[in-house]
Coordinates of N, CA and C in Angstrom, one line a residue:
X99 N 120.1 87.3 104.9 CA 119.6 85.9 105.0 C 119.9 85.1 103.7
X100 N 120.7 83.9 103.8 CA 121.1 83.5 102.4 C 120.2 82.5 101.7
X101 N 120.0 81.9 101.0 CA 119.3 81.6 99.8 C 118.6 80.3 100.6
X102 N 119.6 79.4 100.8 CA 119.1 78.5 101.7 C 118.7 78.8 102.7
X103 N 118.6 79.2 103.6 CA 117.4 79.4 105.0 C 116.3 80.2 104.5
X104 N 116.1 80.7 103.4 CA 115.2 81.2 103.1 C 114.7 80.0 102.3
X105 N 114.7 79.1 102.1 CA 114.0 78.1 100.5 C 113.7 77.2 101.9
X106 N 114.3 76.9 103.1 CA 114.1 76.2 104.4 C 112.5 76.3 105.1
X107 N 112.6 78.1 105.4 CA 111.7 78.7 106.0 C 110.4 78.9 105.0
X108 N 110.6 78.5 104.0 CA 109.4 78.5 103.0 C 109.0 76.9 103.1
X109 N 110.0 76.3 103.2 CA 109.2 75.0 103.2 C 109.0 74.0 104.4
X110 N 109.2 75.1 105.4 CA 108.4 74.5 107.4 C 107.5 75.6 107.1
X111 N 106.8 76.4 106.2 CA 105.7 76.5 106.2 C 104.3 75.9 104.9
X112 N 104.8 75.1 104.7 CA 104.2 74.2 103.8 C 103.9 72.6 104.3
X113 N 103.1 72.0 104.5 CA 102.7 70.8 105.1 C 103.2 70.1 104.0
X114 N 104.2 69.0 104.5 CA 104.7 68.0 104.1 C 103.9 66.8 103.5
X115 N 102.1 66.6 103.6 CA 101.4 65.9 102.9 C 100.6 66.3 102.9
X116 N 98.9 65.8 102.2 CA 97.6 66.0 102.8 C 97.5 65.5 103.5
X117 N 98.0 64.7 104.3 CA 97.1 63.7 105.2 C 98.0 64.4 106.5
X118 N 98.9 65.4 106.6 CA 99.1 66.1 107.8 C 98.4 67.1 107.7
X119 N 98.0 68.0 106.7 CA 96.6 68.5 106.6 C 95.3 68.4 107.2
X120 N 94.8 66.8 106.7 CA 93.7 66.4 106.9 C 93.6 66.6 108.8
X121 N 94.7 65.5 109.0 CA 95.0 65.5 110.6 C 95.1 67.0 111.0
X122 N 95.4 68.3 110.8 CA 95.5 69.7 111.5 C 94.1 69.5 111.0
X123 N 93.6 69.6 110.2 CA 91.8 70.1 110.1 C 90.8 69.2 110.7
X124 N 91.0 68.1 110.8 CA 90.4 67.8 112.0 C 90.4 67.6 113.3
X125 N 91.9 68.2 113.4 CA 92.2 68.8 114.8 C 91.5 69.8 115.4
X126 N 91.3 70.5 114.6 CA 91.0 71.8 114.3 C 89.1 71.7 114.6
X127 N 88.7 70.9 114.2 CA 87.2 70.8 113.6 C 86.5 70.1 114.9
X128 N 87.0 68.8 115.5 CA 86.9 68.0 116.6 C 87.1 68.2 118.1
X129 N 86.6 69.3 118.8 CA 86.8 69.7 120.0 C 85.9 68.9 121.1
X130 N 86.4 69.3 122.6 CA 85.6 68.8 123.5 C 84.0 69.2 123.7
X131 N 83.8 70.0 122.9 CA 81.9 69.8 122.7 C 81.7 68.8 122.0
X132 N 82.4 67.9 121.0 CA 81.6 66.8 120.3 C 82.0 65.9 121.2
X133 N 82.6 65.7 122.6 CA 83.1 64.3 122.9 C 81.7 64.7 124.5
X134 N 82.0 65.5 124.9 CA 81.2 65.9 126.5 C 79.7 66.5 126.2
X135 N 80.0 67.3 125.5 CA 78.6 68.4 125.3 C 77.0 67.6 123.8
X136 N 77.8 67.1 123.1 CA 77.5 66.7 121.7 C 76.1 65.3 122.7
X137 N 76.7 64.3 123.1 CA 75.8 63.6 123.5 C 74.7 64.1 124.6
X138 N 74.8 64.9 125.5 CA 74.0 65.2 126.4 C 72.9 66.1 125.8
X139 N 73.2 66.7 124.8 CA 72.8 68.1 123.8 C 71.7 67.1 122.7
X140 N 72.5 65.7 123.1 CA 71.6 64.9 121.9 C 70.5 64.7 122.8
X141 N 70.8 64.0 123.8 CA 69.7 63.7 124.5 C 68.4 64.6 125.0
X142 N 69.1 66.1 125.0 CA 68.4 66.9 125.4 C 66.8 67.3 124.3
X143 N 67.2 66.9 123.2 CA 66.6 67.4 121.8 C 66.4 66.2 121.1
X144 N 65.9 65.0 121.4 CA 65.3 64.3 120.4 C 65.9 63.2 120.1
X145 N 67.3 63.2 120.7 CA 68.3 61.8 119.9 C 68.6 62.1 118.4
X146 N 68.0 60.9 117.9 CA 68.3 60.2 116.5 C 67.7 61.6 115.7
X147 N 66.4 62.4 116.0 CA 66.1 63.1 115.2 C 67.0 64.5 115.0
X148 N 67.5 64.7 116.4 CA 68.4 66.2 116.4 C 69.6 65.4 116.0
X149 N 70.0 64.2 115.5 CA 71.3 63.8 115.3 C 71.1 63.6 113.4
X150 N 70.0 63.8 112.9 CA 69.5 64.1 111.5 C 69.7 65.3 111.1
X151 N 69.7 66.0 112.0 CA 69.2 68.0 111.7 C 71.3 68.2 112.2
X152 N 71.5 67.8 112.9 CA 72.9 68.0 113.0 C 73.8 67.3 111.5
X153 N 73.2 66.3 111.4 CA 74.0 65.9 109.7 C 73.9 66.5 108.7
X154 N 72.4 67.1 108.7 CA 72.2 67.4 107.6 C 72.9 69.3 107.6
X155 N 73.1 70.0 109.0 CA 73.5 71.2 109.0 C 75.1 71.3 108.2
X156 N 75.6 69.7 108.9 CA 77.1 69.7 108.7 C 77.1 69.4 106.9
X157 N 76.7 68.7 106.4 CA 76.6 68.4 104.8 C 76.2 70.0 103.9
X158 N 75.2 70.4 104.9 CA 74.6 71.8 103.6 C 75.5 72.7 104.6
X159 N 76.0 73.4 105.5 CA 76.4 74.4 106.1 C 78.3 74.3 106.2
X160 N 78.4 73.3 106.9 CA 79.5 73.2 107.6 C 80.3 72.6 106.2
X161 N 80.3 71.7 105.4 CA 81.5 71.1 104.4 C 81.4 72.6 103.2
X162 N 80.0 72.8 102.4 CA 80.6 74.0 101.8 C 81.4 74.9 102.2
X163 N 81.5 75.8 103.7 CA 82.0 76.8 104.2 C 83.8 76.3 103.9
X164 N 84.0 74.7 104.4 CA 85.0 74.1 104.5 C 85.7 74.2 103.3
X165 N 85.3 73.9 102.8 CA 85.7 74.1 101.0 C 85.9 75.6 100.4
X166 N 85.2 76.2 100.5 CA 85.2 77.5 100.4 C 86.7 78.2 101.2
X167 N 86.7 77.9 102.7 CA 87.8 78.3 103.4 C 89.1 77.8 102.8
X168 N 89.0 76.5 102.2 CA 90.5 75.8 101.9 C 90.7 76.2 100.4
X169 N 89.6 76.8 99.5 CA 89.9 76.9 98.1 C 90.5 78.3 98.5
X170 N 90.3 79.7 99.0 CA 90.7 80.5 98.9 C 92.2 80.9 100.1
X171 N 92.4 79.6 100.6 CA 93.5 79.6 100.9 C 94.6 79.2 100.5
X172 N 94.0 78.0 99.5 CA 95.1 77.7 98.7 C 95.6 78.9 97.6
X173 N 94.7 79.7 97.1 CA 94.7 80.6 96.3 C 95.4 81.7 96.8
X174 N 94.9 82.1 97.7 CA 96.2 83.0 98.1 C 97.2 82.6 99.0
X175 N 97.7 81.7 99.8 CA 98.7 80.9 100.1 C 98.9 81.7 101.5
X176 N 98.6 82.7 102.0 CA 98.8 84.0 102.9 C 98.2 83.4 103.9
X177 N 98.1 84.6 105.4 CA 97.1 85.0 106.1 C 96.2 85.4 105.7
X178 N 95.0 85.0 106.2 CA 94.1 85.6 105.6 C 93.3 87.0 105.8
X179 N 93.6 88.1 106.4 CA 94.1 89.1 106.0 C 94.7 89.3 104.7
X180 N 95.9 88.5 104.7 CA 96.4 89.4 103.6 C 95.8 88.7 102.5
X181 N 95.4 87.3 102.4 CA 95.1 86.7 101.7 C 93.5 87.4 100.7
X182 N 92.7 87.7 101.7 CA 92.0 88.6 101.3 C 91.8 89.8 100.7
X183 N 93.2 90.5 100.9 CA 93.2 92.0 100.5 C 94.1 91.7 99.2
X184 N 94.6 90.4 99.4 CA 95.4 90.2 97.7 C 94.4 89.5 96.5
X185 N 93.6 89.2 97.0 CA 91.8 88.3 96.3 C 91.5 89.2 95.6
X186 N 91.4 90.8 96.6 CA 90.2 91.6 95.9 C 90.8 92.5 95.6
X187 N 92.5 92.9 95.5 CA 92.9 93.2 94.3 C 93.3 92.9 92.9
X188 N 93.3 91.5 92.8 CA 93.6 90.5 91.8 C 92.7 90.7 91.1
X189 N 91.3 90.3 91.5 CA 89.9 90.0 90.9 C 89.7 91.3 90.7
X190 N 89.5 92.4 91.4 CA 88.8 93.5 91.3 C 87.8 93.9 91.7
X191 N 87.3 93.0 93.0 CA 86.3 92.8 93.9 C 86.4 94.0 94.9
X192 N 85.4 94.5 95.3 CA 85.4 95.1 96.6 C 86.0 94.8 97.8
X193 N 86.7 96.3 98.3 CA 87.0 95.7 99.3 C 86.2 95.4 100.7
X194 N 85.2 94.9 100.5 CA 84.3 94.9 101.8 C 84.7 93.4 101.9
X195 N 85.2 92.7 100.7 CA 85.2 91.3 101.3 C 86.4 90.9 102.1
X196 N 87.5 92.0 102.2 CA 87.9 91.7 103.6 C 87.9 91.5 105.1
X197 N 86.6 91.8 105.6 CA 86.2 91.5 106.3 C 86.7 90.1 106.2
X198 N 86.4 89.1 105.8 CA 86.1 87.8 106.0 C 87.5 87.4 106.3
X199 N 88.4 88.0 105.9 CA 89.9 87.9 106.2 C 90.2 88.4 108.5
X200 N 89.0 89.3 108.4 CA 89.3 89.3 109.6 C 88.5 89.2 110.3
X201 N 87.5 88.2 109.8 CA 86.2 87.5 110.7 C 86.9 86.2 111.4
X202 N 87.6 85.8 110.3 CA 88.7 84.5 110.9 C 89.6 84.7 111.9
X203 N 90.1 85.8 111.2 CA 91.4 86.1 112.7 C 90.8 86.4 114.2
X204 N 89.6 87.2 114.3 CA 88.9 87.6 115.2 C 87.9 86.3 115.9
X205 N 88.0 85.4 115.1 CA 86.6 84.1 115.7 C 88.0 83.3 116.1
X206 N 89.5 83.3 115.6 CA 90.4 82.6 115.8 C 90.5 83.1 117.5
X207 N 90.6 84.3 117.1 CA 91.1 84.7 118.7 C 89.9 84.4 120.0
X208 N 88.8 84.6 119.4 CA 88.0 84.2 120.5 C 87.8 83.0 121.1
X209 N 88.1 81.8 119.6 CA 87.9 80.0 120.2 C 89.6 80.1 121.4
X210 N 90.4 80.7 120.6 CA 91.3 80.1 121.6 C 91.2 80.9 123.3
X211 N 90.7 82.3 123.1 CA 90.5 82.5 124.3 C 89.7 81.8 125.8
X212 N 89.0 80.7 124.8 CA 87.7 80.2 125.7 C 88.7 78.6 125.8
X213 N 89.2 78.5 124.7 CA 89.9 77.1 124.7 C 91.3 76.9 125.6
X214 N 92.0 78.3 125.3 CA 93.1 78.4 126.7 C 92.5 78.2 127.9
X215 N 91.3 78.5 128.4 CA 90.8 78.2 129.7 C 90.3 76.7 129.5
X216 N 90.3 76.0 129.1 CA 89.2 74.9 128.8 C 91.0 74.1 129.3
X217 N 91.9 74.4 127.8 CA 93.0 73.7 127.8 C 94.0 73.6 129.3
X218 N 93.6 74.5 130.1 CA 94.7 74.4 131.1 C 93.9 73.8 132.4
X219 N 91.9 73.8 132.5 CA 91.9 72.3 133.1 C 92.0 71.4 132.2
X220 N 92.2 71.0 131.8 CA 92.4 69.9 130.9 C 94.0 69.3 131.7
X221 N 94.9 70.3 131.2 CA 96.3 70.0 132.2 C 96.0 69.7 133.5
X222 N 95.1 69.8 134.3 CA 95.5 69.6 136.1 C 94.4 68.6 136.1
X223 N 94.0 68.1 135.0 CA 92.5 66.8 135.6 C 93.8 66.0 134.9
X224 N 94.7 65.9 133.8 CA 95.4 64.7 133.3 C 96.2 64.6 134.9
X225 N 96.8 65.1 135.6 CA 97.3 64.6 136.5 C 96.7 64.0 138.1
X226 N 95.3 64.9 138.0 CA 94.6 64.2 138.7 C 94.2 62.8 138.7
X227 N 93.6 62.9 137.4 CA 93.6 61.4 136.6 C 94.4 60.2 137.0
X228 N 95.5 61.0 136.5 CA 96.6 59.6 136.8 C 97.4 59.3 138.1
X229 N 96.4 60.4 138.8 CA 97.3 60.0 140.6 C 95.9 59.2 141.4
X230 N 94.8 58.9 140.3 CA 93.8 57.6 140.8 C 93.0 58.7 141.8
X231 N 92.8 60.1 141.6 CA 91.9 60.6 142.4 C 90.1 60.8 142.7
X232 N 90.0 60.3 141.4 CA 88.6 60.1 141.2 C 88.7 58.5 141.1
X233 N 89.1 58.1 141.3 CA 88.5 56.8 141.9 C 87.8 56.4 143.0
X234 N 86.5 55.8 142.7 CA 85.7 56.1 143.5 C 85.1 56.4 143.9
X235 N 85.1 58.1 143.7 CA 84.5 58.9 144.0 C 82.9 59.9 143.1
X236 N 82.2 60.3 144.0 CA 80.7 59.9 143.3 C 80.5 61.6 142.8
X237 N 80.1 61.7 142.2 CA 79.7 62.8 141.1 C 79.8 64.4 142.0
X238 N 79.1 63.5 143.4 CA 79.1 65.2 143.9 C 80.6 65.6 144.6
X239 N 81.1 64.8 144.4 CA 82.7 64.5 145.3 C 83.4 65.4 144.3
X240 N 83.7 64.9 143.1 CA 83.9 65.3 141.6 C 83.8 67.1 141.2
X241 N 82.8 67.5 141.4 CA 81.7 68.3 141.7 C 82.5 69.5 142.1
X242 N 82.8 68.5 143.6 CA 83.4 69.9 144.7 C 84.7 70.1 144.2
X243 N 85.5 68.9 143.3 CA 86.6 69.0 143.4 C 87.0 70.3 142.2
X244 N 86.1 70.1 141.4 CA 86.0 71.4 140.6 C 85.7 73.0 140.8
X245 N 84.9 72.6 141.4 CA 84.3 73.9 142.1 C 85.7 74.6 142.8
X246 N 86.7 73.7 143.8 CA 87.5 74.2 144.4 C 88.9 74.7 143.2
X247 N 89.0 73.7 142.3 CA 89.6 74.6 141.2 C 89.2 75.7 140.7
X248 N 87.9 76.2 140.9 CA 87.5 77.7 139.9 C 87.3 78.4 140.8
X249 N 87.9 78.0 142.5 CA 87.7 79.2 143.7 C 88.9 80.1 143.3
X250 N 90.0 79.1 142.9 CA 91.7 79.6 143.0 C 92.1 80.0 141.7
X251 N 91.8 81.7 141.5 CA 92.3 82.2 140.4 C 94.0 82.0 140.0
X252 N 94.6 82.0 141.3 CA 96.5 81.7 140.7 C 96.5 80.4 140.6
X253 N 95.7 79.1 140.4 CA 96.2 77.8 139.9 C 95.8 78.0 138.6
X254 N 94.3 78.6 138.2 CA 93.9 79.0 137.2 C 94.9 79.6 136.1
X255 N 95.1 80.6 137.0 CA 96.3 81.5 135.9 C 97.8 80.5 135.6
X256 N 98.0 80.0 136.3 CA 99.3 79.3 136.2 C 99.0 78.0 135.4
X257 N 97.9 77.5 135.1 CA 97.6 76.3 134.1 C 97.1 76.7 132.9
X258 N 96.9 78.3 132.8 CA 96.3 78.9 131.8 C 97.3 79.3 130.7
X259 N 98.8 79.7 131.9 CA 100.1 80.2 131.2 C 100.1 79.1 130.6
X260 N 101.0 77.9 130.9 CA 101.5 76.7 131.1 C 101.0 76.3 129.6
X261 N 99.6 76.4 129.1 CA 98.9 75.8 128.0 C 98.9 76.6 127.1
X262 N 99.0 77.7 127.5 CA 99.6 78.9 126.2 C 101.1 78.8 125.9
X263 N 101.6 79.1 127.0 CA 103.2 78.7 126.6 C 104.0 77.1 125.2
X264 N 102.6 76.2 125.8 CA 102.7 75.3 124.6 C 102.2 75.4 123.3
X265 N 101.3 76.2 123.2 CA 100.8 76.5 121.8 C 101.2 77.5 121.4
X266 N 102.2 78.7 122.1 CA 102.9 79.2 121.2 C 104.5 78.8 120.8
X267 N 105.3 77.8 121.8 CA 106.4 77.2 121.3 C 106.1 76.1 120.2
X268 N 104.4 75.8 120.3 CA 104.5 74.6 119.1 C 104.1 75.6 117.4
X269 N 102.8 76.6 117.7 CA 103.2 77.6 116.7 C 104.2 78.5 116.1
X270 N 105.2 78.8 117.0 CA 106.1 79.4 116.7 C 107.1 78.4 115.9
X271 N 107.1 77.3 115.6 CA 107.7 76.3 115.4 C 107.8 76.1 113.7
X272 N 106.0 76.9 113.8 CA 105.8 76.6 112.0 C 105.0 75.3 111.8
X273 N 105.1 75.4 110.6 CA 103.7 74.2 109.9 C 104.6 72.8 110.3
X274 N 105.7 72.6 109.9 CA 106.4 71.4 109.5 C 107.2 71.0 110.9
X275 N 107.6 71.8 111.4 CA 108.3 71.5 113.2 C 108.0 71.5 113.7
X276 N 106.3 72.6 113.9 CA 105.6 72.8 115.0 C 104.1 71.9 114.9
X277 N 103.1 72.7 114.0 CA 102.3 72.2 113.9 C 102.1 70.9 113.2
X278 N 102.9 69.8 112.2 CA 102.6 68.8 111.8 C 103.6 67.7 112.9
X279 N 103.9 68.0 113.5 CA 105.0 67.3 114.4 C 103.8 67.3 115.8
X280 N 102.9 68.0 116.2 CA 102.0 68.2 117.3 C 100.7 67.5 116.9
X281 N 100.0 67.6 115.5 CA 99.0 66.8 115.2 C 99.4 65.2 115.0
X282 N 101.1 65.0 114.3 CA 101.0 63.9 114.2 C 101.0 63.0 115.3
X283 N 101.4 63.7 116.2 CA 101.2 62.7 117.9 C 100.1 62.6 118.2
X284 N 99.4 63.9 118.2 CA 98.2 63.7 119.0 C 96.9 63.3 118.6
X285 N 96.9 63.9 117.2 CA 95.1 63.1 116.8 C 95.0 61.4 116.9
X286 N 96.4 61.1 116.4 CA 96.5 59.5 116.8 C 96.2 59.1 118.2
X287 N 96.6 59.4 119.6 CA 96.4 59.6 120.3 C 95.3 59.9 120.8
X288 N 93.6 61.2 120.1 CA 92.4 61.7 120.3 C 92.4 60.2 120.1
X289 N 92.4 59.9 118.7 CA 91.5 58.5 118.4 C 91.4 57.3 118.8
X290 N 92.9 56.9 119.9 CA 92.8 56.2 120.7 C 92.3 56.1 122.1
X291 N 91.5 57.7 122.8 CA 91.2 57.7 124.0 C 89.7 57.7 123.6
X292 N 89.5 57.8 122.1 CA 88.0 57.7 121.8 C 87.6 56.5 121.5
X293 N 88.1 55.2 121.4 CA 88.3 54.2 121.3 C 87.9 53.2 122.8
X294 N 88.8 54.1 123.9 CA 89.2 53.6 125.1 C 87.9 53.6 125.5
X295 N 87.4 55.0 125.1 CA 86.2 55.7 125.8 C 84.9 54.7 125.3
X296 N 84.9 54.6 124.2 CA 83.3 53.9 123.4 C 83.6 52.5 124.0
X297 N 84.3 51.9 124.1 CA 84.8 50.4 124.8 C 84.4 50.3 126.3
X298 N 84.7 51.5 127.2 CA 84.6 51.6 128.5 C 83.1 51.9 128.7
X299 N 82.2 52.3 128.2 CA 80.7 52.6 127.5 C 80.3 51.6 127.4
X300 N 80.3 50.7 126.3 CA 80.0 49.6 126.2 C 79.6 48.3 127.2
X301 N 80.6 48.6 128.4 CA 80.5 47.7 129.4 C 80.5 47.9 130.4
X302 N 80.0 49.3 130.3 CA 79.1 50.0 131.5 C 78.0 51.1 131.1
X303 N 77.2 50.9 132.2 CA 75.8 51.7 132.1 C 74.8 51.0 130.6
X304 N 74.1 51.6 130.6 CA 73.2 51.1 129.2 C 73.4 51.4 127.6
X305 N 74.6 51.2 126.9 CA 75.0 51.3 125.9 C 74.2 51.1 124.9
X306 N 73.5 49.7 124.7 CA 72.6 49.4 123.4 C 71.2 50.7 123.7
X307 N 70.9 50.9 125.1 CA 69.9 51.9 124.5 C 70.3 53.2 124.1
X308 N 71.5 53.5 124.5 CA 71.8 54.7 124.2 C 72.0 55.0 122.7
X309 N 72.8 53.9 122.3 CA 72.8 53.8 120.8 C 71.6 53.9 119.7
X310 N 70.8 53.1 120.8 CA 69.0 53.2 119.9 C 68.5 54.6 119.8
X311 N 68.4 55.1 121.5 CA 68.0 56.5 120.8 C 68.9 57.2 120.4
X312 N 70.0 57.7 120.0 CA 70.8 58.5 119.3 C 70.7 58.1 117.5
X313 N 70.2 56.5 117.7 CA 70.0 56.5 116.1 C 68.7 56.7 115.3
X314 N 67.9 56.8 116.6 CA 66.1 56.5 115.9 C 65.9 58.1 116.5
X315 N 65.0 58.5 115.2 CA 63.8 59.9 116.0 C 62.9 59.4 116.8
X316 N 62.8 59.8 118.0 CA 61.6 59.6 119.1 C 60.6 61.0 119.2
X317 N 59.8 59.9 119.2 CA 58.7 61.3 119.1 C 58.1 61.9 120.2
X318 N 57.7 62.9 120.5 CA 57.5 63.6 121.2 C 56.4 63.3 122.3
X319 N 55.7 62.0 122.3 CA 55.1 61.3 122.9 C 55.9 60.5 124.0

């Protein structure tokens, strides 16, 4: 391998900015629990007050961890496996703190296991979507139409391939071909259907109260 494809392949694995960074970690951080699950979960628990206990987890829990994760990756520049096992020979640390090198890889493989199934409906409702089939149609309609997708394990499996097949030709691709070329379309894109979405909210159903309780604690009375 000559000198140049190697100095190449070093630097399609290096993000070309922060701010293609920022965009993969909030790709990363921003899933369909905060857009489907996040509000209903609010409502279930208090509003405004479980939406205080949620800020305050993300500020003391969730940004340290964040920081912590990106300082020791910048440090060791690796997988983290290896990134790990090169930490706590440097320093002179035990090796038990490798684990944490493969708490990641292991919590990696489980989000996507649950998220490859999430991601390939996600593929057959975009085209439902756009052939106007839920138009119209009332929740229990909706309902069945789902239901009949999770009767049919070979549509399942074939929208399951389909959505793996694209996250590993866009990972295999690397940071700079694959993955900053995939966020740069699409978080633009998240933030425009979140847009669409709080707009289309607004001028339907009861928006100002929804907003009130999600911003005020209500008490238990």
């Amino acid at each position: 391998m000559s000198q140049s494809t190697q100095s190449h392949q070093q630097a399609n694995n290096l993000w070309s900015s922060r701010m293609a960074f920022i965009l993969a970690a909030a790709g990363s951080a921003v899933g369909l629990g905060n857009i489907w699950k996040f509000p209903y979960i609010t409502g279930e628990n208090g509003g405004g007050a479980f939406v205080l206990v949620y800020l305050a987890c993300i500020f003391l829990i969730g940004i340290p961890v964040l920081i912590a994760e990106t300082m020791i990756g910048r440090r060791g520049g690796q997988s983290p496996v290896a990134t790990m096992r090169t930490l706590t020979q440097t320093e002179g640390a035990s090796r038990g703190w490798r684990v944490i090198g493969w708490n990641g890889v292991i919590a990696s493989f489980l989000v996507l296991s649950f998220y490859a199934v999430i991601g390939g409906w996600a593929l057959v409702y975009i085209g439902k979507a756009a052939s106007g089939l839920f138009t119209g149609a009332d929740a229990e309609t909706i309902g069945g139409q789902f239901g009949g997708l999770l009767a049919n394990p070979w549509e399942l499996l074939l929208w399951h391939s389909v959505f793996m097949t694209i996250v590993v030709v866009i990972v295999g691709r690397g940071i700079r071909s694959g993955l900053e070329k995939a966020v740069n379309m699409l978080m633009p894109l998240l933030f425009l259907l979140l847009v669409v979405m709080v707009i289309y909210a607004m001028n339907s159903g009861s928006f100002g109260r929804a907003v009130s309780f999600c911003s005020f604690p209500i008490s238990a009375s």
